CSV table of C-alpha atoms and ligand atoms in Angstrom, one decimal:
chain,number,residue,atom,x,y,z
K,3,UNK,CA,23.0,1.7,7.3
K,4,UNK,CA,23.1,-2.1,7.1
K,5,UNK,CA,26.8,-2.0,7.9
K,6,UNK,CA,26.2,0.2,10.9
K,7,UNK,CA,23.5,-2.1,12.2
K,8,UNK,CA,25.7,-5.1,11.7
K,9,UNK,CA,28.6,-3.4,13.5
K,10,UNK,CA,26.5,-2.6,16.6
K,11,UNK,CA,24.9,-6.0,16.6
K,12,UNK,CA,28.2,-7.8,16.4
K,13,UNK,CA,29.6,-5.8,19.3
K,14,UNK,CA,26.5,-6.5,21.5
K,15,UNK,CA,26.5,-10.2,20.7
K,16,UNK,CA,30.2,-10.3,21.6
K,17,UNK,CA,29.4,-8.9,25.1
K,18,UNK,CA,26.1,-10.7,25.8
K,19,UNK,CA,26.6,-14.0,24.0
K,20,UNK,CA,22.9,-14.4,23.5
K,21,UNK,CA,20.2,-13.2,21.1
K,22,UNK,CA,16.9,-12.4,22.9
K,23,UNK,CA,13.6,-12.4,21.1
K,24,UNK,CA,12.0,-9.9,23.5
K,25,UNK,CA,12.9,-6.3,23.5
K,26,UNK,CA,11.8,-3.7,26.1
K,27,UNK,CA,12.2,0.1,25.9
K,28,UNK,CA,11.9,1.9,29.2
K,29,UNK,CA,10.7,5.4,29.3
K,30,UNK,CA,11.2,8.3,31.8
K,31,UNK,CA,11.2,7.2,35.4
K,32,UNK,CA,10.7,3.5,34.5
K,33,UNK,CA,14.3,2.3,34.5
K,34,UNK,CA,13.7,0.4,37.7
K,35,UNK,CA,12.6,-2.7,35.8
K,36,UNK,CA,16.3,-3.4,35.3
K,37,UNK,CA,16.5,-4.4,39.1
K,38,UNK,CA,14.3,-7.4,38.3
K,39,UNK,CA,16.6,-8.6,35.6
K,40,UNK,CA,19.2,-11.3,36.0
K,41,UNK,CA,21.8,-9.3,34.1
K,42,UNK,CA,24.2,-11.0,31.7
K,43,UNK,CA,25.6,-7.7,30.3
K,44,UNK,CA,24.9,-4.0,30.8
K,45,UNK,CA,26.4,-2.1,27.9
K,46,UNK,CA,26.6,1.7,28.1
K,47,UNK,CA,25.3,3.2,24.9
K,48,UNK,CA,28.4,5.2,24.4
K,49,UNK,CA,30.4,2.0,23.9
K,50,UNK,CA,28.1,0.6,21.2
K,51,UNK,CA,29.3,1.4,17.7
K,52,UNK,CA,27.0,3.9,15.9
K,53,UNK,CA,24.7,4.4,18.9
K,54,UNK,CA,23.8,8.0,19.6
K,55,UNK,CA,24.3,9.3,23.2
K,56,UNK,CA,21.5,9.9,25.8
K,57,UNK,CA,21.6,13.5,27.2
K,58,UNK,CA,18.3,14.0,29.1
K,59,UNK,CA,18.0,14.0,32.9
K,60,UNK,CA,16.2,10.9,34.2
K,61,UNK,CA,17.4,8.8,31.2
K,62,UNK,CA,20.2,6.4,31.7
K,63,UNK,CA,21.8,5.0,28.7
K,64,UNK,CA,22.4,1.3,28.9
K,65,UNK,CA,21.5,-1.7,26.9
K,66,UNK,CA,20.8,-4.4,29.4
K,67,UNK,CA,20.7,-8.0,28.4
K,68,UNK,CA,19.6,-10.9,30.7
K,69,UNK,CA,16.6,-12.8,31.8
K,70,UNK,CA,13.4,-11.6,33.2
K,71,UNK,CA,10.6,-14.0,34.3
K,72,UNK,CA,12.9,-16.7,33.0
K,73,UNK,CA,13.0,-15.3,29.4
K,74,UNK,CA,15.8,-13.6,27.7
K,75,UNK,CA,15.3,-9.9,27.1
K,76,UNK,CA,17.2,-7.0,25.8
K,77,UNK,CA,16.3,-3.8,27.5
K,78,UNK,CA,16.9,-0.2,26.5
K,79,UNK,CA,17.3,1.8,29.7
K,80,UNK,CA,16.7,5.2,28.3
K,81,UNK,CA,15.9,6.3,24.8
K,82,UNK,CA,16.9,8.9,22.3
K,83,UNK,CA,14.4,11.7,21.6
K,84,UNK,CA,14.0,13.7,18.4
K,85,UNK,CA,13.9,16.9,20.3
K,86,UNK,CA,17.5,16.3,21.5
K,87,UNK,CA,18.5,17.0,17.9
K,88,UNK,CA,18.9,13.4,16.7
K,89,UNK,CA,17.5,12.5,13.3
K,90,UNK,CA,14.6,10.0,13.2
K,91,UNK,CA,17.0,7.4,11.9
K,92,UNK,CA,19.2,7.9,15.0
K,93,UNK,CA,16.3,7.8,17.3
K,94,UNK,CA,15.2,4.5,15.9
K,95,UNK,CA,18.7,3.0,15.3
K,96,UNK,CA,18.4,0.8,18.5
K,97,UNK,CA,15.2,-0.7,17.2
K,98,UNK,CA,17.0,-1.7,14.0
K,99,UNK,CA,19.7,-3.3,16.1
K,100,UNK,CA,17.2,-5.1,18.3
K,101,UNK,CA,15.7,-6.5,15.1
K,102,UNK,CA,19.1,-7.6,13.9
K,103,UNK,CA,19.6,-9.3,17.3
K,104,UNK,CA,16.5,-11.3,16.7
K,105,UNK,CA,13.9,-9.4,18.7
K,106,UNK,CA,10.3,-10.3,17.6
K,107,UNK,CA,8.3,-8.7,20.4
K,108,UNK,CA,8.8,-5.1,21.5
K,109,UNK,CA,7.4,-3.7,24.7
K,110,UNK,CA,7.7,0.1,24.6
K,111,UNK,CA,6.9,2.4,27.5
K,112,UNK,CA,6.8,6.1,28.1
K,113,UNK,CA,5.5,8.8,30.4
K,114,UNK,CA,2.8,10.8,28.7
K,115,UNK,CA,0.4,13.7,29.4
K,116,UNK,CA,-3.2,12.6,29.8
K,117,UNK,CA,-5.7,14.3,27.5
K,118,UNK,CA,-8.7,12.1,28.3
K,119,UNK,CA,-10.5,13.8,31.2
K,120,UNK,CA,-11.4,10.3,32.6
K,121,UNK,CA,-7.7,9.6,33.3
K,122,UNK,CA,-5.8,10.2,36.5
K,123,UNK,CA,-2.0,10.9,37.0
K,124,UNK,CA,-0.4,7.5,37.7
K,125,UNK,CA,-2.8,5.6,35.4
K,126,UNK,CA,-1.2,3.1,33.0
K,127,UNK,CA,-2.6,3.3,29.5
K,128,UNK,CA,-2.3,0.5,26.9
K,129,UNK,CA,-1.7,2.3,23.6
K,130,UNK,CA,-4.2,1.0,21.0
K,131,UNK,CA,-3.2,3.3,18.2
K,132,UNK,CA,-1.1,6.4,17.6
K,133,UNK,CA,-1.1,9.7,15.6
K,134,UNK,CA,2.2,10.8,14.2
K,135,UNK,CA,2.3,14.5,14.7
K,136,UNK,CA,6.1,14.8,14.9
K,137,UNK,CA,6.2,16.2,11.4
K,138,UNK,CA,8.8,13.6,10.4
K,139,UNK,CA,9.1,9.8,9.8
K,140,UNK,CA,12.0,7.5,10.3
K,141,UNK,CA,11.4,5.7,7.0
K,142,UNK,CA,11.9,8.8,4.8
K,143,UNK,CA,14.7,8.1,2.3
K,144,UNK,CA,15.5,5.1,0.2
K,145,UNK,CA,13.9,2.0,1.5
K,146,UNK,CA,16.1,-0.9,2.4
K,147,UNK,CA,14.0,-3.8,1.3
K,148,UNK,CA,15.8,-6.3,3.4
K,149,UNK,CA,14.7,-4.4,6.5
K,150,UNK,CA,11.0,-4.0,5.5
K,151,UNK,CA,8.5,-2.8,2.9
K,152,UNK,CA,8.4,0.7,1.3
K,153,UNK,CA,4.9,1.3,2.6
K,154,UNK,CA,4.4,-0.6,5.8
K,155,UNK,CA,0.9,-1.3,6.7
K,156,UNK,CA,-0.2,0.7,9.8
K,157,UNK,CA,-3.7,-0.7,10.2
K,158,UNK,CA,-2.7,-2.4,13.4
K,159,UNK,CA,0.7,-1.2,14.7
K,160,UNK,CA,-0.1,-2.3,18.3
K,161,UNK,CA,-0.7,-6.0,18.2
K,162,UNK,CA,-4.2,-6.9,19.2
K,163,UNK,CA,-3.3,-10.1,21.1
K,164,UNK,CA,-0.6,-8.2,23.0
K,165,UNK,CA,-3.3,-5.8,24.1
K,166,UNK,CA,-5.7,-8.6,25.2
K,167,UNK,CA,-2.9,-10.5,27.0
K,168,UNK,CA,-2.0,-7.4,28.9
K,169,UNK,CA,-5.6,-6.8,29.9
K,170,UNK,CA,-5.8,-10.4,31.1
K,171,UNK,CA,-2.7,-10.2,33.3
K,172,UNK,CA,-3.7,-6.8,34.6
K,173,UNK,CA,-7.1,-8.3,35.6
K,174,UNK,CA,-5.3,-11.2,37.4
K,175,UNK,CA,-3.0,-8.8,39.2
K,176,UNK,CA,-5.8,-6.3,39.9
K,177,UNK,CA,-3.9,-3.5,38.1
K,178,UNK,CA,-6.2,-0.8,36.8
K,179,UNK,CA,-5.6,0.0,33.1
K,180,UNK,CA,-6.8,2.6,30.6
K,181,UNK,CA,-6.7,2.1,26.9
K,182,UNK,CA,-6.3,4.8,24.3
K,183,UNK,CA,-4.6,6.7,21.4
K,184,UNK,CA,-1.2,8.2,21.9
K,185,UNK,CA,-0.3,11.3,19.9
K,186,UNK,CA,3.5,11.8,19.3
K,187,UNK,CA,4.6,15.4,19.0
K,188,UNK,CA,8.1,16.8,18.4
K,189,UNK,CA,8.5,18.7,21.6
K,190,UNK,CA,10.4,19.9,23.6
K,191,UNK,CA,8.0,22.7,24.5
K,192,UNK,CA,4.9,21.4,26.2
K,193,UNK,CA,1.5,22.0,24.7
K,194,UNK,CA,-0.4,25.2,24.9
K,195,UNK,CA,-4.1,25.1,26.0
K,196,UNK,CA,-5.2,25.5,22.3
K,197,UNK,CA,-2.9,22.7,21.2
K,198,UNK,CA,-4.2,20.5,24.1
K,199,UNK,CA,-7.8,21.1,22.9
K,200,UNK,CA,-6.8,20.3,19.3
K,201,UNK,CA,-5.1,17.0,20.3
K,202,UNK,CA,-8.1,15.9,22.2
K,203,UNK,CA,-10.4,16.9,19.3
K,204,UNK,CA,-8.4,14.8,16.8
K,205,UNK,CA,-8.9,11.7,19.0
K,206,UNK,CA,-5.9,11.4,21.3
K,207,UNK,CA,-6.0,10.2,24.9
K,208,UNK,CA,-2.4,10.9,25.7
K,209,UNK,CA,0.4,13.0,24.4
K,210,UNK,CA,4.2,12.5,24.4
K,211,UNK,CA,7.5,13.2,22.7
K,212,UNK,CA,8.6,9.6,21.9
K,213,UNK,CA,7.4,6.1,21.0
K,214,UNK,CA,5.9,6.9,17.5
K,215,UNK,CA,9.2,6.8,15.6
K,216,UNK,CA,10.3,3.6,17.3
K,217,UNK,CA,6.9,1.9,16.8
K,218,UNK,CA,7.0,2.8,13.1
K,219,UNK,CA,10.4,1.1,12.7
K,220,UNK,CA,9.3,-1.9,14.8
K,221,UNK,CA,6.3,-2.3,12.5
K,222,UNK,CA,8.6,-1.9,9.4
K,223,UNK,CA,10.7,-4.7,10.9
K,224,UNK,CA,7.6,-7.0,11.4
K,225,UNK,CA,7.7,-7.0,15.2
K,226,UNK,CA,4.8,-7.5,17.5
K,227,UNK,CA,4.4,-4.3,19.6
K,228,UNK,CA,2.9,-3.6,23.0
K,229,UNK,CA,2.9,0.1,24.0
K,230,UNK,CA,2.3,1.3,27.5
K,231,UNK,CA,2.1,4.9,28.7
K,232,UNK,CA,2.2,6.0,32.3
K,233,UNK,CA,0.0,9.1,32.6
K,234,UNK,CA,2.3,11.4,34.5
K,235,UNK,CA,0.1,14.5,34.4
K,236,UNK,CA,-3.3,15.5,33.1
K,237,UNK,CA,-3.7,18.3,30.5
K,238,UNK,CA,-7.2,19.8,30.4
K,239,UNK,CA,-7.4,22.8,28.1
K,240,UNK,CA,-9.7,24.8,30.3
K,241,UNK,CA,-7.6,24.2,33.4
K,242,UNK,CA,-4.1,23.8,32.1
K,243,UNK,CA,-1.4,23.7,34.9
K,244,UNK,CA,2.3,23.9,34.6
K,245,UNK,CA,4.2,20.6,35.0
K,246,UNK,CA,7.8,20.0,35.8
K,247,UNK,CA,10.1,17.2,34.8
K,248,UNK,CA,10.6,16.4,38.5
K,249,UNK,CA,6.8,15.9,38.9
K,250,UNK,CA,6.6,13.7,35.8
K,251,UNK,CA,9.5,11.6,37.1
K,252,UNK,CA,7.9,11.2,40.6
K,253,UNK,CA,4.5,10.1,39.2
K,254,UNK,CA,6.3,7.7,36.8
K,255,UNK,CA,8.4,6.3,39.7
K,256,UNK,CA,5.2,5.7,41.6
K,257,UNK,CA,3.6,3.8,38.8
K,258,UNK,CA,6.7,1.9,38.0
K,259,UNK,CA,6.1,-1.1,40.3
K,260,UNK,CA,2.7,-1.7,38.7
K,261,UNK,CA,4.2,-1.3,35.2
K,262,UNK,CA,7.0,-3.7,36.0
K,263,UNK,CA,4.6,-6.3,37.4
K,264,UNK,CA,2.6,-6.0,34.2
K,265,UNK,CA,5.6,-6.3,31.9
K,266,UNK,CA,6.9,-9.3,33.8
K,267,UNK,CA,3.6,-11.1,33.5
K,268,UNK,CA,3.3,-10.3,29.8
K,269,UNK,CA,6.8,-11.6,29.2
K,270,UNK,CA,6.1,-14.8,31.1
K,271,UNK,CA,3.0,-15.5,28.9
K,272,UNK,CA,3.7,-14.0,25.5
K,273,UNK,CA,4.0,-16.3,22.5
K,274,UNK,CA,6.8,-15.7,20.1
K,275,UNK,CA,6.4,-16.9,16.6
X,304,LIG,N1,3.1,16.6,27.1
X,304,LIG,C1,4.0,16.0,26.3
X,304,LIG,N2,4.8,15.1,26.7
X,304,LIG,C2,4.8,14.6,27.9
X,304,LIG,C3,3.8,15.2,28.8
X,304,LIG,C4,3.0,16.2,28.4
X,304,LIG,O1,2.2,16.8,29.1
X,304,LIG,N3,4.0,14.5,30.0
X,304,LIG,C5,5.0,13.6,29.8
X,304,LIG,N4,5.4,13.7,28.6
């Protein structure tokens, strides 16, 4: 594992000649942030040693390195999902590589289904906490102590001062925000009405098929984490409607300019220790 991380990291540093401290992971329909980056290197995932390949529509697979809001960033344009058949270790491998590159702050985004009836499609939700309902965990197996502790503390996976900074810049920019709990499921089937009711009852405000594994590994690595969900559809158990990937991408695309503004402002102001 350490060798694989080292190999990928070495390859990326060779191409990009820089080691950013801020990492960004862009979810479904949110890849447009890359247009705002002053790009130094855009590296297709398939060229990076030991990286899995992205297969899902709407997900491009590039690691983009450059500057955004005058700070160096490394951006994952597209992610790997557990439901594609990758192991949890494969899904989170890029986070291990970001850590090896020197990333200390991770901003992670996704498109998610809203469970909180107060939400509207297109809302941006700051993730304040998560529930791991994927049935798996990327830290299963022997722990590599140089990467992080055996039993990482999860009392505050989403860094409080990242949440308050995001709320402050959103208020400056007049961007409406929600806050809530994200539940990560395995997918790829969407939720039944009964499952939707259950997820709401256990305290979730949004549901999706990503993010939880990557955040667990980011916490294991000691990173500060900010999680942002674009609510692409609303799932209400007594009025559950079919949703298509096309619809989810359209809503995410519409929210993208607001999300991008938010991320840029956060990057401008975030303190890295
Ligand atoms: N359920 C699960 N994942 C999702 C959804 C949903 O309704 N929308 C976007 N990702």
